[in-house]
């Protein structure tokens, strides 16, 4: 590894205050015979994860006699306030949290998360979570993912797909594309018919995920390791980033992406696809169950992004146990239930990408196919992670730069310059130096 992280003063202050930087579980005094446990996550009740975790809560309460105090939080609420939450008396005992260096890795390096190594050994989680799925659960002392100790445990996977509105394709006599050239041809034909092809939302993650997929279509492992794991310097004039940024600009200029999408959020983009405003939506597998559940009249299909070896995706978000929790054993038991066959099979049946399910037993063929595409991605080492992981501020900064690109207030060169500056400043602020 060609990087180091020097703990910044704020990180040291937090670690010193709670006295657990780099420590294993058991440092915080544990409550004897607890009668309740506090669990937070931010999945919608209609998603496969939301349904499966509701079942896990039922099983947990039945097996332990302990009441679960569940609170659903907003993704942005947790993303923006995690450090403050975990360093307070209001912290939950187990929480869904974003994986990656700038999120789980940063909190682990600050001593805010429990070292889960003992629980991994006790329950055998490392026999279930392997390969690239394990990368986002393990972090070294610098908070860099892929090695070191276990701080997060996933129980599902996710990748980003192209979703197609079959009825809109049929209406205009356009074939579902299977190559990149066919994808651009299809978008051009929709434009000829007065339809904006791509549903995006630049105020949140959809546009940056699309940008990253275009980056991945030209990136090699050397670029990916430099960008995500600080193994070498990122060349912001290299083909992957210049191609992706130019392609987004081209698609806006050609009318495949609306300039009015700059203020749209992810939910807006998803709704525009579900209601037939746009026939193509590039986004995560977390939408699949919602499309089936909420958009009964939507005749949709999906496919991996064409002509690329790497795709946007990774393990799902991770369960973490705050170091301040006084009920860590119970928290670990709940995590283990979410990895058990009953919950995993149920998640898969609901269309979720469960990582420990008996997929052959899934009765619905579409769901079985959906789960199989992710299994193939893991087997073929296709998962290319996410673009905002390197720094704690890069998510908002990427969105801001891509908003300017889409609305035309900044050109490609300016946007790439912004990205480079923000990336480097983020690493510097985190105490990371790259040789």
Coordinates of C-alpha atoms in Angstrom, one line a residue:
X1 CA 0.0 0.0 0.0
X2 CA 1.4 3.3 -1.0
X3 CA -0.5 5.5 1.4
X4 CA -0.5 6.5 5.0
X5 CA -3.0 8.3 7.2
X6 CA -1.9 10.7 9.9
X7 CA -4.6 11.1 12.4
X8 CA -5.9 14.6 12.4
X9 CA -6.4 16.5 15.6
X10 CA -10.2 16.0 15.6
X11 CA -9.9 12.3 15.1
X12 CA -7.4 12.0 17.9
X13 CA -9.6 14.1 20.2
X14 CA -12.5 11.7 19.6
X15 CA -10.4 8.6 20.1
X16 CA -8.8 10.0 23.2
X17 CA -12.1 11.1 24.7
X18 CA -13.7 7.6 24.5
X19 CA -10.4 5.8 25.0
X20 CA -10.9 3.1 22.4
X21 CA -9.0 3.9 19.3
X22 CA -8.2 0.6 17.6
X23 CA -9.5 -1.5 20.6
X24 CA -11.5 -4.7 20.3
X25 CA -15.0 -5.2 21.7
X26 CA -15.5 -5.2 25.4
X27 CA -13.9 -1.9 26.2
X28 CA -17.2 -0.3 27.1
X29 CA -18.9 -1.7 30.2
X30 CA -21.7 -4.0 29.2
X31 CA -25.2 -3.9 30.7
X32 CA -26.2 -7.1 32.5
X33 CA -29.6 -8.7 31.5
X34 CA -30.7 -5.9 29.1
X35 CA -34.4 -5.8 28.2
X36 CA -34.2 -3.8 25.0
X37 CA -31.9 -3.0 22.2
X38 CA -31.8 0.0 19.8
X39 CA -31.5 -0.6 16.1
X40 CA -31.3 1.9 13.3
X41 CA -31.4 1.6 9.6
X42 CA -32.6 3.6 6.6
X43 CA -34.2 1.1 4.2
X44 CA -37.8 1.6 3.0
X45 CA -40.3 -0.8 4.3
X46 CA -41.1 -1.9 0.8
X47 CA -37.6 -2.9 -0.1
X48 CA -36.3 -6.4 0.2
X49 CA -33.9 -5.4 2.9
X50 CA -36.6 -3.6 4.9
X51 CA -38.9 -6.6 4.8
X52 CA -36.1 -9.0 5.7
X53 CA -34.9 -7.0 8.6
X54 CA -38.4 -6.7 9.9
X55 CA -38.5 -10.5 9.9
X56 CA -35.1 -10.5 11.6
X57 CA -36.4 -8.3 14.4
X58 CA -39.4 -10.6 14.9
X59 CA -37.0 -13.6 15.2
X60 CA -34.7 -11.8 17.5
X61 CA -37.5 -10.8 19.9
X62 CA -38.9 -14.3 19.9
X63 CA -35.5 -16.0 20.5
X64 CA -34.2 -13.5 23.1
X65 CA -37.2 -12.0 24.8
X66 CA -35.5 -8.7 24.3
X67 CA -37.6 -5.8 22.9
X68 CA -36.2 -4.0 19.8
X69 CA -36.5 -0.3 19.7
X70 CA -36.3 0.3 16.0
X71 CA -35.9 3.7 14.4
X72 CA -35.9 4.3 10.7
X73 CA -33.5 7.1 9.7
X74 CA -32.9 8.9 6.5
X75 CA -29.8 8.0 4.4
X76 CA -28.6 11.6 4.4
X77 CA -29.3 12.0 8.1
X78 CA -26.9 9.2 9.0
X79 CA -24.4 10.1 6.3
X80 CA -24.0 13.7 7.5
X81 CA -24.2 13.1 11.3
X82 CA -22.7 9.7 12.0
X83 CA -19.7 10.9 14.0
X84 CA -21.8 13.1 16.3
X85 CA -24.4 10.4 16.8
X86 CA -21.9 7.6 17.6
X87 CA -20.1 9.9 20.1
X88 CA -23.3 10.6 22.1
X89 CA -25.5 8.8 24.5
X90 CA -28.2 8.6 21.8
X91 CA -26.2 6.1 19.7
X92 CA -28.0 2.9 18.8
X93 CA -26.6 -0.6 19.7
X94 CA -26.5 -1.6 16.0
X95 CA -26.8 0.5 13.0
X96 CA -26.7 0.3 9.2
X97 CA -23.9 2.4 7.9
X98 CA -22.3 3.4 4.6
X99 CA -19.3 1.3 3.7
X100 CA -16.1 2.7 2.3
X101 CA -12.9 4.6 3.5
X102 CA -14.6 7.9 4.0
X103 CA -17.5 6.5 6.1
X104 CA -17.0 3.2 8.0
X105 CA -13.3 3.4 7.6
X106 CA -13.0 6.9 9.0
X107 CA -15.2 6.1 12.0
X108 CA -13.2 2.9 12.6
X109 CA -9.9 4.8 12.6
X110 CA -11.4 7.2 15.1
X111 CA -12.3 4.4 17.5
X112 CA -16.1 5.0 17.2
X113 CA -16.9 1.5 16.0
X114 CA -16.5 -1.8 17.7
X115 CA -13.8 -4.2 16.5
X116 CA -15.8 -7.3 15.4
X117 CA -13.0 -9.8 15.1
X118 CA -14.2 -11.9 18.0
X119 CA -17.8 -12.0 16.8
X120 CA -16.6 -12.9 13.3
X121 CA -14.7 -15.9 14.7
X122 CA -17.6 -16.9 17.0
X123 CA -20.3 -16.9 14.3
X124 CA -18.1 -17.8 11.3
X125 CA -19.1 -14.7 9.4
X126 CA -15.9 -14.8 7.4
X127 CA -17.1 -18.0 5.8
X128 CA -20.1 -16.2 4.4
X129 CA -18.6 -12.8 3.6
X130 CA -15.7 -13.5 1.3
X131 CA -13.8 -11.9 -1.6
X132 CA -14.8 -8.4 -2.7
X133 CA -17.8 -8.6 -0.3
X134 CA -15.4 -8.6 2.6
X135 CA -13.4 -5.6 1.4
X136 CA -15.9 -3.2 2.7
X137 CA -16.1 -4.8 6.1
X138 CA -12.4 -4.7 7.0
X139 CA -10.3 -1.6 7.6
X140 CA -6.7 -1.1 8.6
X141 CA -5.5 1.4 11.2
X142 CA -5.6 4.2 8.6
X143 CA -9.3 3.4 7.8
X144 CA -8.5 2.0 4.4
X145 CA -10.7 -0.8 3.3
X146 CA -9.7 -4.3 2.1
X147 CA -7.4 -5.4 5.0
X148 CA -7.1 -5.2 8.7
X149 CA -9.8 -5.8 11.3
X150 CA -13.6 -6.3 10.9
X151 CA -15.7 -3.3 11.7
X152 CA -18.7 -3.8 9.4
X153 CA -20.8 -6.8 8.5
X154 CA -22.9 -6.9 5.3
X155 CA -25.7 -9.3 4.6
X156 CA -26.6 -8.4 1.1
X157 CA -25.1 -7.1 -2.1
X158 CA -25.9 -4.3 -4.6
X159 CA -24.9 -3.3 -8.1
X160 CA -26.2 -0.7 -10.5
X161 CA -28.2 -1.8 -13.6
X162 CA -29.8 -0.3 -16.6
X163 CA -33.6 -0.4 -16.1
X164 CA -35.8 -0.3 -19.2
X165 CA -39.5 0.6 -19.6
X166 CA -40.4 -2.1 -22.1
X167 CA -43.8 -0.5 -23.0
X168 CA -42.1 2.7 -24.0
X169 CA -39.5 0.8 -26.1
X170 CA -42.3 -1.1 -27.8
X171 CA -44.4 2.1 -28.4
X172 CA -41.6 3.7 -30.4
X173 CA -40.4 0.4 -32.0
X174 CA -37.0 0.5 -30.3
X175 CA -35.2 -2.7 -29.4
X176 CA -33.8 -3.1 -25.9
X177 CA -30.0 -2.4 -26.3
X178 CA -27.4 -5.1 -25.6
X179 CA -24.3 -3.1 -26.6
X180 CA -23.1 0.4 -25.9
X181 CA -23.6 1.5 -29.5
X182 CA -27.2 0.2 -29.4
X183 CA -27.7 2.1 -26.1
X184 CA -26.7 5.4 -27.7
X185 CA -28.8 4.6 -30.8
X186 CA -31.8 3.9 -28.6
X187 CA -31.4 7.2 -26.8
X188 CA -31.1 9.0 -30.1
X189 CA -34.3 7.4 -31.3
X190 CA -36.2 8.4 -28.2
X191 CA -34.9 12.0 -28.7
X192 CA -36.2 12.0 -32.3
X193 CA -39.6 11.2 -30.8
X194 CA -39.4 14.0 -28.3
X195 CA -38.6 11.8 -25.3
X196 CA -35.7 12.4 -22.9
X197 CA -34.2 8.9 -22.6
X198 CA -32.3 8.9 -19.3
X199 CA -33.8 9.5 -15.9
X200 CA -31.1 11.1 -13.7
X201 CA -31.0 13.1 -10.5
X202 CA -27.9 15.3 -10.1
X203 CA -28.8 16.5 -6.6
X204 CA -28.0 13.1 -5.3
X205 CA -26.3 9.8 -6.4
X206 CA -27.9 8.9 -9.8
X207 CA -25.7 11.1 -12.0
X208 CA -22.5 10.3 -10.1
X209 CA -23.2 6.6 -10.4
X210 CA -23.7 6.9 -14.1
X211 CA -20.5 9.0 -14.4
X212 CA -18.6 6.3 -12.4
X213 CA -20.0 3.5 -14.6
X214 CA -18.6 5.3 -17.6
X215 CA -15.3 5.7 -15.8
X216 CA -15.2 2.0 -15.0
X217 CA -15.8 1.1 -18.7
X218 CA -12.3 2.5 -19.4
X219 CA -10.5 1.9 -16.1
X220 CA -8.0 -0.8 -15.3
X221 CA -7.2 -2.3 -11.8
X222 CA -4.3 0.1 -11.4
X223 CA -6.6 3.1 -11.7
X224 CA -9.2 1.6 -9.5
X225 CA -6.7 0.8 -6.7
X226 CA -5.3 4.3 -6.9
X227 CA -8.7 6.0 -6.8
X228 CA -10.3 3.8 -4.1
X229 CA -7.4 2.5 -2.0
X230 CA -4.8 5.3 -2.4
X231 CA -2.4 2.8 -4.0
X232 CA -0.7 5.4 -6.2
X233 CA -1.8 8.8 -7.4
X234 CA -4.9 9.3 -9.5
X235 CA -4.3 10.8 -13.0
X236 CA -7.2 13.2 -13.5
X237 CA -6.2 13.6 -17.2
X238 CA -6.4 9.9 -17.9
X239 CA -8.9 8.3 -20.3
X240 CA -11.3 6.9 -17.7
X241 CA -12.2 10.3 -16.1
X242 CA -12.0 12.4 -19.2
X243 CA -14.1 10.0 -21.2
X244 CA -16.8 9.7 -18.6
X245 CA -17.0 13.5 -18.1
X246 CA -17.1 14.2 -21.8
X247 CA -19.7 11.5 -22.3
X248 CA -22.0 13.0 -19.7
X249 CA -21.6 16.4 -21.4
X250 CA -22.3 14.9 -24.8
X251 CA -25.5 13.2 -23.6
X252 CA -26.7 16.5 -22.2
X253 CA -26.0 18.3 -25.4
X254 CA -27.8 15.7 -27.5
X255 CA -30.8 15.8 -25.2
X256 CA -30.5 12.3 -23.8
X257 CA -30.2 13.9 -20.3
X258 CA -32.3 16.9 -19.3
X259 CA -30.6 20.0 -18.1
X260 CA -33.5 20.4 -15.7
X261 CA -32.3 17.3 -13.8
X262 CA -29.8 19.2 -11.8
X263 CA -32.0 19.7 -8.8
X264 CA -33.7 16.3 -8.9
X265 CA -33.0 13.8 -6.1
X266 CA -32.8 10.1 -6.4
X267 CA -36.4 9.6 -5.5
X268 CA -37.4 12.0 -8.2
X269 CA -35.4 10.1 -10.8
X270 CA -36.9 6.8 -9.7
X271 CA -40.4 8.2 -9.8
X272 CA -39.8 9.6 -13.3
X273 CA -38.9 6.1 -14.5
X274 CA -41.8 4.5 -12.7
X275 CA -44.3 6.9 -14.1
X276 CA -43.1 6.8 -17.7
X277 CA -41.4 10.2 -18.0
X278 CA -38.1 8.6 -19.0
X279 CA -37.7 5.1 -20.5
X280 CA -34.2 4.3 -19.1
X281 CA -32.9 4.5 -15.5
X282 CA -29.4 3.6 -14.4
X283 CA -29.4 2.9 -10.7
X284 CA -29.0 0.4 -8.0
X285 CA -30.6 -3.0 -7.4
X286 CA -32.3 -1.5 -4.3
X287 CA -35.0 -0.2 -6.7
X288 CA -35.9 -3.6 -8.1
X289 CA -38.3 -4.6 -5.3
X290 CA -39.9 -1.1 -5.3
X291 CA -40.6 -1.3 -9.0
X292 CA -42.4 -4.5 -8.5
X293 CA -44.2 -3.4 -5.3
X294 CA -45.1 0.2 -6.1
X295 CA -45.4 0.4 -9.9
X296 CA -47.8 -2.3 -10.7
X297 CA -48.4 -1.1 -14.2
X298 CA -44.7 -0.8 -15.0
X299 CA -43.4 -3.4 -17.5
X300 CA -39.7 -3.1 -16.9
X301 CA -36.7 -5.2 -17.6
X302 CA -33.0 -4.7 -16.7
X303 CA -29.5 -5.5 -17.8
X304 CA -25.9 -4.8 -16.7
X305 CA -24.2 -1.9 -18.4
X306 CA -22.9 -3.1 -21.7
X307 CA -19.3 -3.5 -22.9
X308 CA -17.6 -3.1 -19.6
X309 CA -15.6 -5.5 -17.3
X310 CA -16.4 -3.5 -14.2
X311 CA -19.7 -2.4 -12.9
X312 CA -20.8 0.0 -10.1
X313 CA -21.5 -2.1 -7.0
X314 CA -20.2 -3.7 -3.9
X315 CA -21.4 -5.4 -0.8
X316 CA -24.4 -3.8 0.7
X317 CA -24.1 -1.3 3.5
X318 CA -22.8 -2.8 6.7
X319 CA -24.1 -3.4 10.2
X320 CA -21.8 -1.6 12.7
X321 CA -21.8 -1.8 16.5
X322 CA -21.0 1.6 18.1
X323 CA -18.1 1.4 20.5
X324 CA -20.3 3.1 23.1
X325 CA -22.9 0.3 23.0
X326 CA -23.5 -1.5 26.3
X327 CA -25.3 -4.4 24.6
X328 CA -22.7 -5.6 22.0
X329 CA -23.4 -9.3 22.4
X330 CA -27.1 -8.8 21.7
X331 CA -26.2 -6.5 18.7
X332 CA -24.0 -9.3 17.3
X333 CA -26.7 -11.8 17.8
X334 CA -29.1 -9.6 15.8
X335 CA -26.5 -9.3 13.0
X336 CA -26.1 -13.1 13.0
X337 CA -29.9 -13.5 12.6
X338 CA -29.8 -11.3 9.5
X339 CA -27.2 -13.6 8.0
X340 CA -29.2 -16.7 8.8
X341 CA -30.9 -18.9 6.2
X342 CA -34.4 -17.9 7.2
X343 CA -33.9 -14.2 6.8
X344 CA -31.5 -14.6 3.8
X345 CA -34.0 -16.8 1.9
X346 CA -36.8 -14.4 2.7
X347 CA -34.7 -11.5 1.4
X348 CA -34.0 -13.3 -1.8
X349 CA -37.6 -14.2 -2.3
X350 CA -38.4 -10.5 -2.0
X351 CA -35.9 -9.7 -4.8
X352 CA -33.0 -8.7 -2.6
X353 CA -29.4 -9.7 -3.3
X354 CA -29.0 -11.9 -0.3
X355 CA -25.4 -13.3 0.1
X356 CA -26.3 -16.5 2.0
X357 CA -29.5 -17.6 0.4
X358 CA -30.4 -20.9 -1.2
X359 CA -31.2 -19.3 -4.6
X360 CA -32.3 -22.6 -6.2
X361 CA -35.3 -22.5 -3.9
X362 CA -36.5 -19.1 -5.1
X363 CA -39.9 -19.8 -6.8
X364 CA -40.1 -16.7 -8.9
X365 CA -37.9 -17.0 -12.1
X366 CA -37.4 -13.3 -12.5
X367 CA -36.2 -13.0 -8.9
X368 CA -33.9 -16.0 -9.4
X369 CA -32.4 -14.3 -12.5
X370 CA -32.0 -11.1 -10.6
X371 CA -30.1 -12.7 -7.8
X372 CA -28.0 -14.7 -10.3
X373 CA -26.7 -11.6 -12.1
X374 CA -25.2 -10.4 -8.9
X375 CA -23.7 -13.8 -8.0
X376 CA -22.1 -13.7 -11.4
X377 CA -20.7 -10.2 -10.8
X378 CA -19.1 -11.4 -7.5
X379 CA -17.7 -14.6 -9.1
X380 CA -16.2 -12.6 -12.1
X381 CA -14.8 -9.9 -9.8
X382 CA -16.8 -7.2 -11.6
X383 CA -17.7 -5.0 -8.7
X384 CA -16.1 -1.6 -9.1
X385 CA -17.3 0.1 -5.9
X386 CA -18.6 3.7 -5.7
X387 CA -17.0 7.1 -6.7
X388 CA -17.6 9.0 -3.4
X389 CA -15.8 6.6 -1.1
X390 CA -12.3 8.2 -1.1
X391 CA -13.1 11.2 1.1
X392 CA -15.8 12.1 3.6
X393 CA -16.8 15.2 1.5
X394 CA -16.6 13.8 -2.0
X395 CA -20.2 12.7 -2.3
X396 CA -21.5 16.3 -2.1
X397 CA -18.5 17.6 -4.1
X398 CA -19.1 15.2 -7.0
X399 CA -22.7 16.0 -7.1
X400 CA -22.0 19.7 -7.2
X401 CA -19.5 19.4 -10.0
X402 CA -21.8 17.2 -12.0
X403 CA -24.7 19.6 -11.5
X404 CA -22.5 22.3 -13.1
X405 CA -21.6 20.0 -15.9
X406 CA -25.3 19.1 -16.6
X407 CA -26.6 22.7 -16.4
X408 CA -23.8 24.0 -18.5
X409 CA -22.2 26.4 -16.0
X410 CA -18.9 24.6 -16.1
X411 CA -17.1 22.8 -19.0
X412 CA -15.4 19.4 -18.9
X413 CA -11.9 20.8 -18.1
X414 CA -13.3 22.9 -15.2
X415 CA -15.2 20.0 -13.8
X416 CA -12.3 17.7 -13.9
X417 CA -10.2 20.4 -12.1
X418 CA -12.8 20.7 -9.4
X419 CA -12.9 16.9 -8.9
X420 CA -9.1 16.7 -8.7
X421 CA -8.8 19.6 -6.2
X422 CA -11.6 18.2 -4.0
X423 CA -10.2 14.7 -4.1
X424 CA -6.8 15.8 -3.0
X425 CA -8.1 18.2 -0.4
X426 CA -10.2 15.5 1.0
X427 CA -7.3 13.1 1.3
X428 CA -5.2 15.9 2.9
X429 CA -8.0 16.7 5.4
X430 CA -8.1 13.0 6.4
X431 CA -4.4 12.9 6.9
X432 CA -3.8 10.6 4.0
X433 CA -0.6 11.0 1.9
X434 CA -0.1 9.1 -1.4
X435 CA 3.4 8.4 -2.6

